[in-house]
């Protein structure tokens, strides 16, 4: 089984589309999002939007995915 790891996207959640497409081309079956997939923004809603962009993109791939929050996002940013 091949496992892909993506981390430190920070300010560029749109980069996840390219990264996920690339690892799927390599035959990855599972994915680990290993922190800093978002960024601490001034408004909590902006932080949530940044993380949700990444999570929605990954969810659409159908890859089984595990998420480990990093030091640049708060747990509250993973809220609704």
mmCIF file of C-alpha atoms in Angstrom:
data_model
loop_
_atom_site.group_PDB
_atom_site.id
_atom_site.type_symbol
_atom_site.label_atom_id
_atom_site.label_comp_id
_atom_site.label_asym_id
_atom_site.label_seq_id
_atom_site.Cartn_x
_atom_site.Cartn_y
_atom_site.Cartn_z
ATOM 1 C CA UNK A 1 0.000 0.000 0.000
ATOM 2 C CA UNK A 2 1.252 3.484 -0.853
ATOM 3 C CA UNK A 3 0.665 6.339 1.573
ATOM 4 C CA UNK A 4 1.049 9.979 0.590
ATOM 5 C CA UNK A 5 1.936 12.750 3.010
ATOM 6 C CA UNK A 6 1.152 16.419 2.437
ATOM 7 C CA UNK A 7 2.011 19.147 4.915
ATOM 8 C CA UNK A 8 2.744 22.844 5.226
ATOM 9 C CA UNK A 9 0.346 24.171 2.610
ATOM 10 C CA UNK A 10 -0.205 27.300 4.751
ATOM 11 C CA UNK A 11 -1.377 30.240 2.603
ATOM 12 C CA UNK A 12 -2.014 28.222 -0.571
ATOM 13 C CA UNK A 13 -4.873 25.763 -0.052
ATOM 14 C CA UNK A 14 -5.450 25.735 -3.822
ATOM 15 C CA UNK A 15 -2.128 23.894 -4.174
ATOM 16 C CA UNK A 16 -3.763 20.803 -2.688
ATOM 17 C CA UNK A 17 -5.467 20.057 -6.028
ATOM 18 C CA UNK A 18 -2.128 19.734 -7.803
ATOM 19 C CA UNK A 19 -0.532 17.782 -4.959
ATOM 20 C CA UNK A 20 -3.374 15.279 -4.633
ATOM 21 C CA UNK A 21 -3.547 14.741 -8.402
ATOM 22 C CA UNK A 22 0.180 14.047 -8.455
ATOM 23 C CA UNK A 23 0.161 11.537 -5.608
ATOM 24 C CA UNK A 24 -2.881 9.745 -7.033
ATOM 25 C CA UNK A 25 -0.937 9.397 -10.311
ATOM 26 C CA UNK A 26 1.769 7.698 -8.236
ATOM 27 C CA UNK A 27 -0.706 5.110 -6.959
ATOM 28 C CA UNK A 28 -1.256 6.459 -3.457
ATOM 29 C CA UNK A 29 -4.165 4.756 -1.682
ATOM 30 C CA UNK A 30 -4.190 6.673 1.608
ATOM 31 C CA UNK A 31 -3.247 10.199 2.551
ATOM 32 C CA UNK A 32 -1.894 11.894 5.655
ATOM 33 C CA UNK A 33 -2.370 15.646 5.957
ATOM 34 C CA UNK A 34 0.432 16.284 8.393
ATOM 35 C CA UNK A 35 -0.225 19.711 9.796
ATOM 36 C CA UNK A 36 -0.162 23.306 8.695
ATOM 37 C CA UNK A 37 -2.779 22.677 6.021
ATOM 38 C CA UNK A 38 -4.335 25.996 6.952
ATOM 39 C CA UNK A 39 -3.055 29.156 8.465
ATOM 40 C CA UNK A 40 -3.952 31.258 11.470
ATOM 41 C CA UNK A 41 -5.875 34.184 10.033
ATOM 42 C CA UNK A 42 -7.094 37.289 11.820
ATOM 43 C CA UNK A 43 -10.716 36.108 11.656
ATOM 44 C CA UNK A 44 -11.650 32.571 12.723
ATOM 45 C CA UNK A 45 -14.013 32.314 9.734
ATOM 46 C CA UNK A 46 -11.103 32.960 7.351
ATOM 47 C CA UNK A 47 -9.062 30.243 9.049
ATOM 48 C CA UNK A 48 -12.003 27.848 8.777
ATOM 49 C CA UNK A 49 -12.468 28.684 5.086
ATOM 50 C CA UNK A 50 -8.790 28.005 4.375
ATOM 51 C CA UNK A 51 -8.897 24.579 6.052
ATOM 52 C CA UNK A 52 -12.277 23.649 4.571
ATOM 53 C CA UNK A 53 -10.953 24.322 1.055
ATOM 54 C CA UNK A 54 -8.214 21.778 1.655
ATOM 55 C CA UNK A 55 -10.455 19.209 3.347
ATOM 56 C CA UNK A 56 -13.207 19.452 0.710
ATOM 57 C CA UNK A 57 -10.693 19.013 -2.098
ATOM 58 C CA UNK A 58 -9.210 15.935 -0.458
ATOM 59 C CA UNK A 59 -12.652 14.492 0.359
ATOM 60 C CA UNK A 60 -13.615 14.692 -3.313
ATOM 61 C CA UNK A 61 -10.724 12.374 -4.233
ATOM 62 C CA UNK A 62 -12.098 9.441 -2.285
ATOM 63 C CA UNK A 63 -8.718 8.804 -0.657
ATOM 64 C CA UNK A 64 -8.853 7.576 2.914
ATOM 65 C CA UNK A 65 -7.322 10.546 4.726
ATOM 66 C CA UNK A 66 -5.933 11.179 8.201
ATOM 67 C CA UNK A 67 -5.456 14.723 9.490
ATOM 68 C CA UNK A 68 -2.921 15.905 12.058
ATOM 69 C CA UNK A 69 -3.345 19.598 12.958
ATOM 70 C CA UNK A 70 -0.153 21.634 12.906
ATOM 71 C CA UNK A 71 1.237 24.625 14.732
ATOM 72 C CA UNK A 72 -0.138 27.205 12.266
ATOM 73 C CA UNK A 73 -3.807 26.413 12.798
ATOM 74 C CA UNK A 74 -6.056 26.206 15.813
ATOM 75 C CA UNK A 75 -8.401 23.350 16.606
ATOM 76 C CA UNK A 76 -11.242 25.903 16.389
ATOM 77 C CA UNK A 77 -10.367 26.381 12.710
ATOM 78 C CA UNK A 78 -11.482 22.779 12.114
ATOM 79 C CA UNK A 79 -14.998 23.759 13.250
ATOM 80 C CA UNK A 80 -18.023 24.121 10.971
#
